[in-house]
Short mmCIF file of C-alpha atoms in Angstrom, two decimals:
data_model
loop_
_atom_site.label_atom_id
_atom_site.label_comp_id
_atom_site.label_asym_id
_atom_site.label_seq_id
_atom_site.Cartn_x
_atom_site.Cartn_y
_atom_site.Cartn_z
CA UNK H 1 32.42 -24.09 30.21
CA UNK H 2 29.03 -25.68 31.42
CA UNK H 3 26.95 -22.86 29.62
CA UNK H 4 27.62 -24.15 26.37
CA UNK H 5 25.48 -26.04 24.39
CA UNK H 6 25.92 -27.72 21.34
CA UNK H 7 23.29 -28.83 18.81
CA UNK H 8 24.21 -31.52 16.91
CA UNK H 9 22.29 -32.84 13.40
CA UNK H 10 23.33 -35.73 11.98
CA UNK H 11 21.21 -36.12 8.73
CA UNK H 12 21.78 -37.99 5.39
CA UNK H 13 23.48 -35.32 3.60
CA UNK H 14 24.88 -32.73 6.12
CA UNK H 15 26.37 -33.05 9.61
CA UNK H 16 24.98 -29.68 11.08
CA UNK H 17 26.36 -27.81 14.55
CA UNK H 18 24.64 -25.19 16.09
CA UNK H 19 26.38 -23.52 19.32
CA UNK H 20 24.97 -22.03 22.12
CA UNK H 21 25.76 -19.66 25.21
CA UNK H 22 23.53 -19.57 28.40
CA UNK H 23 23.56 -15.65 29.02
CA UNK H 24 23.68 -14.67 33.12
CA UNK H 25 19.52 -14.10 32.70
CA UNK H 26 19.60 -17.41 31.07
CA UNK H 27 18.58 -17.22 27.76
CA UNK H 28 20.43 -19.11 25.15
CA UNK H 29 22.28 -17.12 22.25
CA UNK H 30 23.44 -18.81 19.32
CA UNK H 31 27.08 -17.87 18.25
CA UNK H 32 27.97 -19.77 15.58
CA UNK H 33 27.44 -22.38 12.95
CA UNK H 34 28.69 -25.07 10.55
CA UNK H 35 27.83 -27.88 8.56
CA UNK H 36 30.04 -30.48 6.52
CA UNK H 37 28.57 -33.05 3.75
CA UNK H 38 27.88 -36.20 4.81
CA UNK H 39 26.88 -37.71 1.77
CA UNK H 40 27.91 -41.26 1.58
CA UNK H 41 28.00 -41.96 5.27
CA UNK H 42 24.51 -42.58 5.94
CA UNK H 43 21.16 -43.97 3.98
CA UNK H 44 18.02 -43.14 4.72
CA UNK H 45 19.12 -41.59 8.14
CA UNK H 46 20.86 -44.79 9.08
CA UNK H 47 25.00 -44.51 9.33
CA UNK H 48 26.84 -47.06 7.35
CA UNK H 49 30.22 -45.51 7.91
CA UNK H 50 31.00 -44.68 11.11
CA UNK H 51 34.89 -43.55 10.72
CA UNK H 52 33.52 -41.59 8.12
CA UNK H 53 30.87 -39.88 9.92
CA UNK H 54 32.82 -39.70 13.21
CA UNK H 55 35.68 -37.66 11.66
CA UNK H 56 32.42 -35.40 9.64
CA UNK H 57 31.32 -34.81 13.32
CA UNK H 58 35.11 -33.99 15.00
CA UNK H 59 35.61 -31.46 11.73
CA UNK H 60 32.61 -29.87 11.92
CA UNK H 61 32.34 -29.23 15.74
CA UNK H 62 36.37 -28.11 15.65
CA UNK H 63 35.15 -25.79 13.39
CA UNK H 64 32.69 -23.80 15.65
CA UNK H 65 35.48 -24.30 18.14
CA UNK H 66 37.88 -22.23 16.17
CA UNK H 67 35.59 -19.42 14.98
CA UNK H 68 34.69 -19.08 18.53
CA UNK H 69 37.23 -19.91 20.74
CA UNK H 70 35.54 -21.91 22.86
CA UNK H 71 36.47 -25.62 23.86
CA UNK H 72 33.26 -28.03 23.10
CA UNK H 73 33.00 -31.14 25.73
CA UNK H 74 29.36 -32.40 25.03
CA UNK H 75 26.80 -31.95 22.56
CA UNK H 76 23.15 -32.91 21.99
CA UNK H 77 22.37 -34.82 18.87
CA UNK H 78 18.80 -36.44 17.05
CA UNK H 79 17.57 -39.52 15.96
CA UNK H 80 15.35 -39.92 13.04
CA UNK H 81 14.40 -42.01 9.94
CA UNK H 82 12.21 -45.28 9.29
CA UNK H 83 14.13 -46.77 12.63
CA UNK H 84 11.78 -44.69 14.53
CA UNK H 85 8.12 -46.46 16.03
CA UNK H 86 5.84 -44.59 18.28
CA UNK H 87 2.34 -45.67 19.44
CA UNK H 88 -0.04 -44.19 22.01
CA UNK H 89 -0.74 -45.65 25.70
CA UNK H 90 -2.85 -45.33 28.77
CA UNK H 91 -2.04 -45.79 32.49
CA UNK H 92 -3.99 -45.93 35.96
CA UNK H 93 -3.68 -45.53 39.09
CA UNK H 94 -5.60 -45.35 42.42
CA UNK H 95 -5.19 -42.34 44.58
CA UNK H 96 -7.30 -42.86 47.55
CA UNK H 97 -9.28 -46.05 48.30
CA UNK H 98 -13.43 -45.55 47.79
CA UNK H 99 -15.30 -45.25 50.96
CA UNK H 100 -12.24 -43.16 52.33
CA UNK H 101 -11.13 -39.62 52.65
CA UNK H 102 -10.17 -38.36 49.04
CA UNK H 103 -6.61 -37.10 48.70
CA UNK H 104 -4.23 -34.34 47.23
CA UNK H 105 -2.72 -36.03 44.03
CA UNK H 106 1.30 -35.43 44.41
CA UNK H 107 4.06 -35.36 41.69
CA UNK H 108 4.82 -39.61 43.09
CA UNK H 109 1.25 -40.07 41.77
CA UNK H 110 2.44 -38.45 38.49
CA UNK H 111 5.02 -40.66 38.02
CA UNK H 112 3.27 -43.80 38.70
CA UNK H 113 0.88 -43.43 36.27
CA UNK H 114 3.61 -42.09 33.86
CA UNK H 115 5.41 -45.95 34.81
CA UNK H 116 2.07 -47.58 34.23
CA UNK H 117 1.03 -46.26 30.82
CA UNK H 118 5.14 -47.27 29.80
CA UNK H 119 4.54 -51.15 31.38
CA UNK H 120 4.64 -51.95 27.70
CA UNK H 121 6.59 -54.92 26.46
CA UNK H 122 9.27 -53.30 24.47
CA UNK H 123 11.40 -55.97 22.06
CA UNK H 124 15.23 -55.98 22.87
CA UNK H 125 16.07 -55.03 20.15
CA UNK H 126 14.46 -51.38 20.77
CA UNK H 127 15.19 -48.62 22.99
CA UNK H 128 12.99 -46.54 24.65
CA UNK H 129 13.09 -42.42 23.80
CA UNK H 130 10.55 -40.59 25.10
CA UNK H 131 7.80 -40.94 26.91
CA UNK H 132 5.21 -37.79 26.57
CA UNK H 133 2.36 -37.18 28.98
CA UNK H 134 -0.70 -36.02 26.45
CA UNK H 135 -3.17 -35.51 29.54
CA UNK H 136 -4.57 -36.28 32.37
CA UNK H 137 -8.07 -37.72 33.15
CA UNK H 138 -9.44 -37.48 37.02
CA UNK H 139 -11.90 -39.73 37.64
CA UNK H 140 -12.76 -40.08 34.63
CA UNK H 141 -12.67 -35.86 33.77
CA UNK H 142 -10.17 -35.32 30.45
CA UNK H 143 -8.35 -32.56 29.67
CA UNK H 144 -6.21 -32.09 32.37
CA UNK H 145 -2.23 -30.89 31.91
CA UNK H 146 -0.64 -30.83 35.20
CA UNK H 147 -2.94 -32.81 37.88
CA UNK H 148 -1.00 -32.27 40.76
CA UNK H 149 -2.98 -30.99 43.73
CA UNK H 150 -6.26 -31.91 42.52
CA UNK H 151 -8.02 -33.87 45.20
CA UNK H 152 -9.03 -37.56 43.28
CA UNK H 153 -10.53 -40.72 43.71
CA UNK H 154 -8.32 -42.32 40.71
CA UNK H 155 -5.80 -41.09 38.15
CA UNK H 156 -5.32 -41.86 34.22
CA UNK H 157 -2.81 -40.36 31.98
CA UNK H 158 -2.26 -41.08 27.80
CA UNK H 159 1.05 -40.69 26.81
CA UNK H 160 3.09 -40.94 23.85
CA UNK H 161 6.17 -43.45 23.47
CA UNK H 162 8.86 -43.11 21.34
CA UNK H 163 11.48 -45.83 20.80
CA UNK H 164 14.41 -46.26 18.32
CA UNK H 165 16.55 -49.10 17.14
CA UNK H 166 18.92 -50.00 19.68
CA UNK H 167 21.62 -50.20 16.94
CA UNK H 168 20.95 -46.98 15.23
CA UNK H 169 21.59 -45.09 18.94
CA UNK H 170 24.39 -46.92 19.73
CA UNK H 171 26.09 -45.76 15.90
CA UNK H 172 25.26 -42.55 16.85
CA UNK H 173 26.88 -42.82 20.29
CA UNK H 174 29.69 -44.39 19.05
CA UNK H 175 30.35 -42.13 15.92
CA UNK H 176 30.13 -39.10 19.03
CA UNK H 177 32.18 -40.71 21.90
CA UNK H 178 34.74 -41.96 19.03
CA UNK H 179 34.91 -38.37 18.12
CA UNK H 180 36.55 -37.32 21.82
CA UNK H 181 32.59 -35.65 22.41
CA UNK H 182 30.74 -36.89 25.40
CA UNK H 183 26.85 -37.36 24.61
CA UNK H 184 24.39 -35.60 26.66
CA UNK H 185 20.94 -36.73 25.13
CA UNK H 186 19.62 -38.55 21.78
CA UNK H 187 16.07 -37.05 20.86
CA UNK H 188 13.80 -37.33 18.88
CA UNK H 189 14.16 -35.26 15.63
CA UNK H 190 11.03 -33.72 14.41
CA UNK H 191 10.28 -33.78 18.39
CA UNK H 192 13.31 -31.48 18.79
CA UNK H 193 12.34 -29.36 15.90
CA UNK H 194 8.73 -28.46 16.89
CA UNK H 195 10.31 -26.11 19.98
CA UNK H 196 11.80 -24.02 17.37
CA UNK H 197 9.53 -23.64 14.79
CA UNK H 198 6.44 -23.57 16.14
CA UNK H 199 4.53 -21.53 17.94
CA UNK H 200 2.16 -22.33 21.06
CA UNK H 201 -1.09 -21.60 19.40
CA UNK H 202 -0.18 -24.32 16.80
CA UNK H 203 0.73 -26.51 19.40
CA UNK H 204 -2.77 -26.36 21.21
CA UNK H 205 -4.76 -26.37 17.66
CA UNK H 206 -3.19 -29.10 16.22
CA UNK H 207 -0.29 -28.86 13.03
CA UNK H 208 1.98 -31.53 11.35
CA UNK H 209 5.22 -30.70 11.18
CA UNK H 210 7.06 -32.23 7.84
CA UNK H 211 10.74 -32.50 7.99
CA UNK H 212 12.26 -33.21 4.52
CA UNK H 213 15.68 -34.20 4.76
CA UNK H 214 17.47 -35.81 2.04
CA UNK H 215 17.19 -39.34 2.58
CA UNK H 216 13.80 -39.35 4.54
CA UNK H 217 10.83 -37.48 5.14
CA UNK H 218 9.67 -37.23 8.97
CA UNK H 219 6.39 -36.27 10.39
CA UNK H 220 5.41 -35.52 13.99
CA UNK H 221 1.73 -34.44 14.71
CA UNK H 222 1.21 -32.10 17.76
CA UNK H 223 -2.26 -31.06 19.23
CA UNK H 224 -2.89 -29.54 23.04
CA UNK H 225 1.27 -29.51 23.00
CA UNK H 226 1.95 -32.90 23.13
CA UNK H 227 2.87 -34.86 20.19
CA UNK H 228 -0.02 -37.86 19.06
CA UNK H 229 1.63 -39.32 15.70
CA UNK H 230 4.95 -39.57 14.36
CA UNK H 231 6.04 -41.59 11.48
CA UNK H 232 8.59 -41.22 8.75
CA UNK H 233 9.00 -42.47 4.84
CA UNK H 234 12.05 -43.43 3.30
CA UNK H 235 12.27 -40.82 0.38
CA UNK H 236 13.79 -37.03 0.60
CA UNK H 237 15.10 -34.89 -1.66
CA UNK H 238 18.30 -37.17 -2.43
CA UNK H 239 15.41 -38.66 -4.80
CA UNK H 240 14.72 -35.63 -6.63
CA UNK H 241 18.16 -34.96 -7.14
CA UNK H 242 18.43 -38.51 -8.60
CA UNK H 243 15.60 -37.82 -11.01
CA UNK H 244 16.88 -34.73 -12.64
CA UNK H 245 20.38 -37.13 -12.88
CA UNK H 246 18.67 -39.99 -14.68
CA UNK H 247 16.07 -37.29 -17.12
CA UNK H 248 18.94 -35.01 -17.81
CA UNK H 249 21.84 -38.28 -17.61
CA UNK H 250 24.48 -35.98 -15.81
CA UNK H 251 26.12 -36.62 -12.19
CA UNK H 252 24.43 -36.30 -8.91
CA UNK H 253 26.64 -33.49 -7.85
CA UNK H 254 25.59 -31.68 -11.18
CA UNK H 255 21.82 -32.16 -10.67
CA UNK H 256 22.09 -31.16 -7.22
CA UNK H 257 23.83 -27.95 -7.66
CA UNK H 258 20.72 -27.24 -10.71
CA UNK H 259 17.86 -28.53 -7.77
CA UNK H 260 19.03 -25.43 -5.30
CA UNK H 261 20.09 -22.95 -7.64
CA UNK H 262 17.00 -23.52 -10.67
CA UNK H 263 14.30 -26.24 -9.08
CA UNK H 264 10.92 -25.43 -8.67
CA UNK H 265 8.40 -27.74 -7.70
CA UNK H 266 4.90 -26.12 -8.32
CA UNK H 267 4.56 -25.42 -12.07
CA UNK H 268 2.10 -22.61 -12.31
CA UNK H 269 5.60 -20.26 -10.60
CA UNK H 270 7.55 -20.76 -14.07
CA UNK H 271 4.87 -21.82 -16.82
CA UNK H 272 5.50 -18.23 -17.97
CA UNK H 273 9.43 -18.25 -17.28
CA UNK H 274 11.47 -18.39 -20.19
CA UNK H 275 14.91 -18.78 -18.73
CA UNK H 276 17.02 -21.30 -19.38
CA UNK H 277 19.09 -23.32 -16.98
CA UNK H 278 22.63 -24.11 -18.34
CA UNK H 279 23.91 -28.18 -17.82
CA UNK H 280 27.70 -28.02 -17.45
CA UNK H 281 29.77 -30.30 -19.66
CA UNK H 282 31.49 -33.19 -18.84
CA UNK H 283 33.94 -35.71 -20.17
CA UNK H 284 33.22 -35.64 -23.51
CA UNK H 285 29.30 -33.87 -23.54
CA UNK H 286 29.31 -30.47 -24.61
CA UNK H 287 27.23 -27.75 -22.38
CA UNK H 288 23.30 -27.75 -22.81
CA UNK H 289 20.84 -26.24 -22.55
CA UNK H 290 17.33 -26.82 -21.25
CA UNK H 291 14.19 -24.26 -19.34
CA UNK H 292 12.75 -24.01 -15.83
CA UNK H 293 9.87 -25.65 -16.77
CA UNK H 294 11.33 -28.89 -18.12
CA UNK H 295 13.22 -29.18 -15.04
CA UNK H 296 9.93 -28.17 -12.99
CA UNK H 297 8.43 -30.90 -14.87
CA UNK H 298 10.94 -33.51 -13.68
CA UNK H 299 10.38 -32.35 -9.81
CA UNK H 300 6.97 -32.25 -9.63
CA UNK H 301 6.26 -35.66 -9.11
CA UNK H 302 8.30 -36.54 -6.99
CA UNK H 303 7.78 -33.84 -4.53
CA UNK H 304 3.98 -34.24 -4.68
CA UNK H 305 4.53 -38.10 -3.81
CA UNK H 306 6.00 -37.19 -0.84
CA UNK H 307 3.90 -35.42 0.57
CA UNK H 308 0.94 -37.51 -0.38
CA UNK H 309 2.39 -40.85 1.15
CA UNK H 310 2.56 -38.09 4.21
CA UNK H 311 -1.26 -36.86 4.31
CA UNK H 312 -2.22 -41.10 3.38
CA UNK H 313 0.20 -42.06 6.47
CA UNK H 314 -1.51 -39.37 8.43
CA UNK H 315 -4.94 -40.24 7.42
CA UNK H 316 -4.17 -43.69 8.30
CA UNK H 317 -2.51 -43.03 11.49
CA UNK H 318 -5.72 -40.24 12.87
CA UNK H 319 -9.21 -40.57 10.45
CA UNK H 320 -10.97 -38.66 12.56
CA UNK H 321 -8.72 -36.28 13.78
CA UNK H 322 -9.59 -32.48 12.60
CA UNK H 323 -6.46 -30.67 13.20
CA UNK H 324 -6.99 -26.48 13.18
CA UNK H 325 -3.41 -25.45 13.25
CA UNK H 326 -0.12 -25.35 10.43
CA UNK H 327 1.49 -27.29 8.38
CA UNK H 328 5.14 -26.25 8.95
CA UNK H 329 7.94 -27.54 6.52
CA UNK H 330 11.81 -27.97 7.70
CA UNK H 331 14.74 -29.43 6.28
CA UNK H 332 17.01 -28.94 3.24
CA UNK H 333 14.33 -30.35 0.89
CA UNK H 334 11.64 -27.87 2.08
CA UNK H 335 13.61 -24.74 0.67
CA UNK H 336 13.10 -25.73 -3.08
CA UNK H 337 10.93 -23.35 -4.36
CA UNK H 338 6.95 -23.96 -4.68
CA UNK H 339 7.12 -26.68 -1.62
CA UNK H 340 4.68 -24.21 0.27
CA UNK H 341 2.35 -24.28 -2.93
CA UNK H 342 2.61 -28.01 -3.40
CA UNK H 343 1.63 -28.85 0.40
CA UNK H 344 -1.24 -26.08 0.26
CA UNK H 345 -2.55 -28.01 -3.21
CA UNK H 346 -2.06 -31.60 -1.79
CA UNK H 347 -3.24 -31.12 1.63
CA UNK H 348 -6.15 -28.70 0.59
CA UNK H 349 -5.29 -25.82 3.08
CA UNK H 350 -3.40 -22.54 2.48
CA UNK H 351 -1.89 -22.58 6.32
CA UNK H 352 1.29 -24.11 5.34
CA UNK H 353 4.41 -22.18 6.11
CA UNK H 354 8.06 -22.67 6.43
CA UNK H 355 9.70 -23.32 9.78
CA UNK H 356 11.98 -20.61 10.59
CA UNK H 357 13.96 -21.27 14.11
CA UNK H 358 13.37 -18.80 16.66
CA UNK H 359 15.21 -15.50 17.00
CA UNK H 360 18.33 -16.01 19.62
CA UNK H 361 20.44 -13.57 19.17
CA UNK H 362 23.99 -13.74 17.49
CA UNK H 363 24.47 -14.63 13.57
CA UNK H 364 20.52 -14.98 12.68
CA UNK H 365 21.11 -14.91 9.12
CA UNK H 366 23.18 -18.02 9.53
CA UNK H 367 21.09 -20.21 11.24
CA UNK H 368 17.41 -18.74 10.51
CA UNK H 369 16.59 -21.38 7.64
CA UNK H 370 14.34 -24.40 7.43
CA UNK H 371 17.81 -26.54 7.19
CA UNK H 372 19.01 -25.32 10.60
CA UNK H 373 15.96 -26.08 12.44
CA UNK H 374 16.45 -29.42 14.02
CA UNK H 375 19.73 -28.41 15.20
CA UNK H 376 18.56 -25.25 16.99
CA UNK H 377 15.55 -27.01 18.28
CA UNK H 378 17.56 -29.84 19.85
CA UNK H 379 19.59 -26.68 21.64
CA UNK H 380 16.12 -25.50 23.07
CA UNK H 381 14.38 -28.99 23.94
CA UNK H 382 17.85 -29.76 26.09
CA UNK H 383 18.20 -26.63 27.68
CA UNK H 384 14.33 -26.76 28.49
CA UNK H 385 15.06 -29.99 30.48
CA UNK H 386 17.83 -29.09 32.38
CA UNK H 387 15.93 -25.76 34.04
CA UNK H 388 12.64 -28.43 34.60
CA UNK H 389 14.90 -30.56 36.30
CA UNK H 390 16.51 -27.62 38.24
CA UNK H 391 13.04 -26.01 39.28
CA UNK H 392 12.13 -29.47 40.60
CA UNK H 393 15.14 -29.98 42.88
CA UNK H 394 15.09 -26.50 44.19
CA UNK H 395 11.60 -26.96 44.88
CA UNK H 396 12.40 -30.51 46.68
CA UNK H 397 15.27 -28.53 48.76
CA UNK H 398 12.44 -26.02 49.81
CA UNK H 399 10.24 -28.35 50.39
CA UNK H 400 11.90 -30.36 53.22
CA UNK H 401 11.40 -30.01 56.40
CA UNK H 402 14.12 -29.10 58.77
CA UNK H 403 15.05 -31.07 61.27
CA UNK H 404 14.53 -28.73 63.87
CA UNK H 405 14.88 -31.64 66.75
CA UNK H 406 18.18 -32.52 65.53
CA UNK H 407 19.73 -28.67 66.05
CA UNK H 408 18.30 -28.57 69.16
CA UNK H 409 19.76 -31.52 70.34
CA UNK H 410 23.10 -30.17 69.16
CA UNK H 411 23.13 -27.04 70.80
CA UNK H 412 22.03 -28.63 74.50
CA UNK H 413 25.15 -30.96 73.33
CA UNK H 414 27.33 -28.58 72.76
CA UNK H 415 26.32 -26.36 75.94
CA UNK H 416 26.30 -28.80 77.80
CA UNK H 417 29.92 -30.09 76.79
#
C-alpha cells in the first residue's frame, strides 16, 4: 500500500518503528508502534554490528506488521551522532543585467542560487544531507522566505548544509536493504524531530532542541524556521547508567532498570524524600539498600555536564545570537526526572519543556513520549516532502501551455483524410 509510512529510529540503545496511514483527506494517523534493544550494536550512534542491527530492524518492523496487518515495503530512517558536520553558506546570482529591464525572479532562479551557496568542496569521504534555504536577500534587502515573483536586480540566499559520513549512511542502508526494506530517505535526526515537537512560534523566535539519546547528545538550533547550528557530543545517558554501575558496583542492566524506575537528576525534588531504592542481589551479594538522594547524587553530574558542554558548544557555535523561543528536550535520556529543572538551572531560563510528538490520531499513549519523537517526526518531515513535491508538479502540469497549433493541425489532418 503506497499510503503507508514507516518511521524508522535507529539509536544506540533502541531500534524504534513508528507506522503511519495517509487518511483519504490526507492526514497521517499513527497506528502502531514498537521498539527492540539495540544495545551492543551501535556506539555512540555509529553501527558496529550490522547482522545484528539488521535482524533488530526486520524484528521490529515485522512486528508492527503483525499487530496491524499490513505488509511494510519502505521506511524512512535518521542519521545522527558525532559523524554529523554542518556549517552555514551564501550564494548569488544575477537576475537581470544593470542598465536593463528588471525581471520577475522564477523558481530556476531559486534553484541556482540554492546550487551556488552548495558549490562547496565537500571531501569524499562525506555525503551531502540537506541543504536548507535560511532566507533570501534581494538586492541586498534580508528577510525574505519565498522570493519568487519579486521583480530583482540580483539574488542571495544563506543556507544551511548538512553532510554525514559516507560510511555511516551506507551501514545504515545496508543494515535496511539487508533487512528485505527498501530505503526511502536518510535525514537528519534532530532535523526530523523539530516537525514534531515544536511548534511554529518557536520556530520563528529561535529554540534549541536537545536530543538525549543514550550514546550521544544532539543539538539543532532553529530561528525564522530554518535550522542555523547543529552539533552533537559523544555522551548520553548510557553514561549515567554506567556511573550508578561503577558507585553502586552492580551490572549495567541493574543500574539501568534503578535510572528509569528511581533516578532523579535535580536534587532539591528528593532532598526531603526518604525512600529507599532496593539493589537486587547477585551472585553471591546479598540485596541492599540505599536512598533517592544518594542515587540523585550520583546523576547529577553527569547530567549537568551534558548539558553544559551543550550551552559552551552553542555559545561557541552563535555568541551573539539572542534566541527568544524553547528549549525542548527529546530522547530516552530526557524522561529522567528533574532534566527540565537541570536545563532551566544550567541554561538560566525557565522555558524549557519536554518534546511531546504531535497528536495523530490512533494509540497516542503509545507514541506521545520524548523517546518516540524522532521517529514520528521523520514520518512528518517525509510525508511533508512528498505533497511539496506533488504541489510543484501539479503546478508545472498547469502551468504549460497547450499546444493549441498542434490540435489544430490534427483535426484539418484528420478532416481532411
Amino acid at each position: 500500500m503506497s499510503n503507508i509510512v514507516v518511521g524508522l529510529d535507529i539509536g544506540t540503545c533502541f531500534v524504534r518503528a513508528v507506522v503511519g496511514v495517509e487518511n483519504d483527506d490526507k492526514t497521517l494517523e499513527i497506528i502502531d508502534v514498537a521498539k527492540k534493544s539495540s544495545s551492543g550494536f551501535l556506539r555512540n550512534g555509529t553501527i558496529v554490528n550490522i547482522e545484528a542491527t539488521k535482524q533488530c530492524i526486520h524484528e521490529v518492523i515485522n512486528e508492527v506488521e503483525q499487530n496491524t496487518g499490513l505488509e511494510v515495503h519502505s521506511c524512512v530512517t535518521g542519521i545522527g551522532g558525532v559523524q554529523i558536520e554542518s556549517r552555514s553558506s551564501r550564494g548569488l546570482v544575477a537576475i537581470s543585467s544593470y542598465g536593463k529591464t528588471e525581471r520577475a525572479i522564477t523558481e530556476d532562479d531559486v534553484k541556482r542560487v540554492i546550487d551556488s551557496a552548495n558549490s562547496i568542496k565537500i571531501p569524499l569521504d562525506r555525503k551531502l544531507l540537506h541543504v536548507i534555504p535560511q532566507q533570501y536577500i534581494i538586492d541586498g534587502t534580508d528577510g525574505f522566505k519565498n522570493p519568487v515573483n519579486n521583480i530583482a536586480i540580483r539574488l542571495e540566499a544563506d543556507v544551511h548544509i548538512v553532510t554525514a559520513s559516507r560510511t555511516a549512511v551506507q551501514n545504515i542502508t545496508t543494515c535496511v536493504e539487508q533487512a528485505n526494506y527498501e530505503l526511502d530517505e536518510i535525514r537528519l535526526k534532530t532535523l526530523a524531530c523539530t516537525e514534531a515537537v515544536m511548534i511554529e512560534d518557536e520556530k520563528k523566535l529561535g529554540s534549541i532542541l536537545i536530543d538525549i539519546g543514550g550514546g550521544t547528545t544532539d543539538v539543532v538550533v532553529v530561528v525564522n524556521d530554518a535550522p542555523i547550528c547543529t552539533c552533537s557530543i559523544p555522551i548520553g545517558g548510557n553514561l549515567v547508567t554506567n556511573d550508578i554501575a561503577v558507585v553502586k558496583g552492580i551490572p549495567n542492566s541493574t543500574a539501568e532498570k534503578i535510572k528509569i524506575e528511581n533516578g532523579c537528576c535535580w536534587l532539591p525534588i528528593v532532598e526531603n524524600d526518604d525512600d529507599e531504592v532496593l539493589i537486587p542481589g547477585f551472585g553471591s551479594r546479598t540485596t541492599e539498600l540505599t536512598s533517592k538522594i544518594e542515587l540523585c547524587q550520583i546523576i547529577y553530574p553527569r547530567m549537568e555536564e551534558i548539558f553544559t558542554i551543550v550551552r559552551d558548544e552553542i555559545s561557541r557555535k552563535l555568541p551573539e545570537m539572542q534566541l527568544s523561543g524553547s528549549i525542548i528536550l527529546t530522547g530516552g535520556g530526557a524522561q529522567i526526572n528533574g532534566a527540565i529543572e537541570m536545563a532551566q538551572s544550567v541554561f538560566g531560563t525557565s522555558a524549557v519543556r519536554l518534546g511531546f510528538p504531535q497528536s495523530m490520531g490512533g494509540i497516542e499513549e503509545k507514541y506521545r513520549l520524548p523517546e518516540y519523537a524522532t521517529a514520528v517526526g521523520l514520518l512528518l518531515a517525509h510525508k511533508k516532502i512528498l505533497d511539496s513535491e506533488t504541489k510543484k508538479l501539479k503546478k508545472r502540469e498547469t502551468a504549460s501551455p497547450k499546444r493549441e497549433g498542434d490540435s489544430t493541425l490534427k483535426k484539418l489532418m484528420k478532416k481532411f483524410f
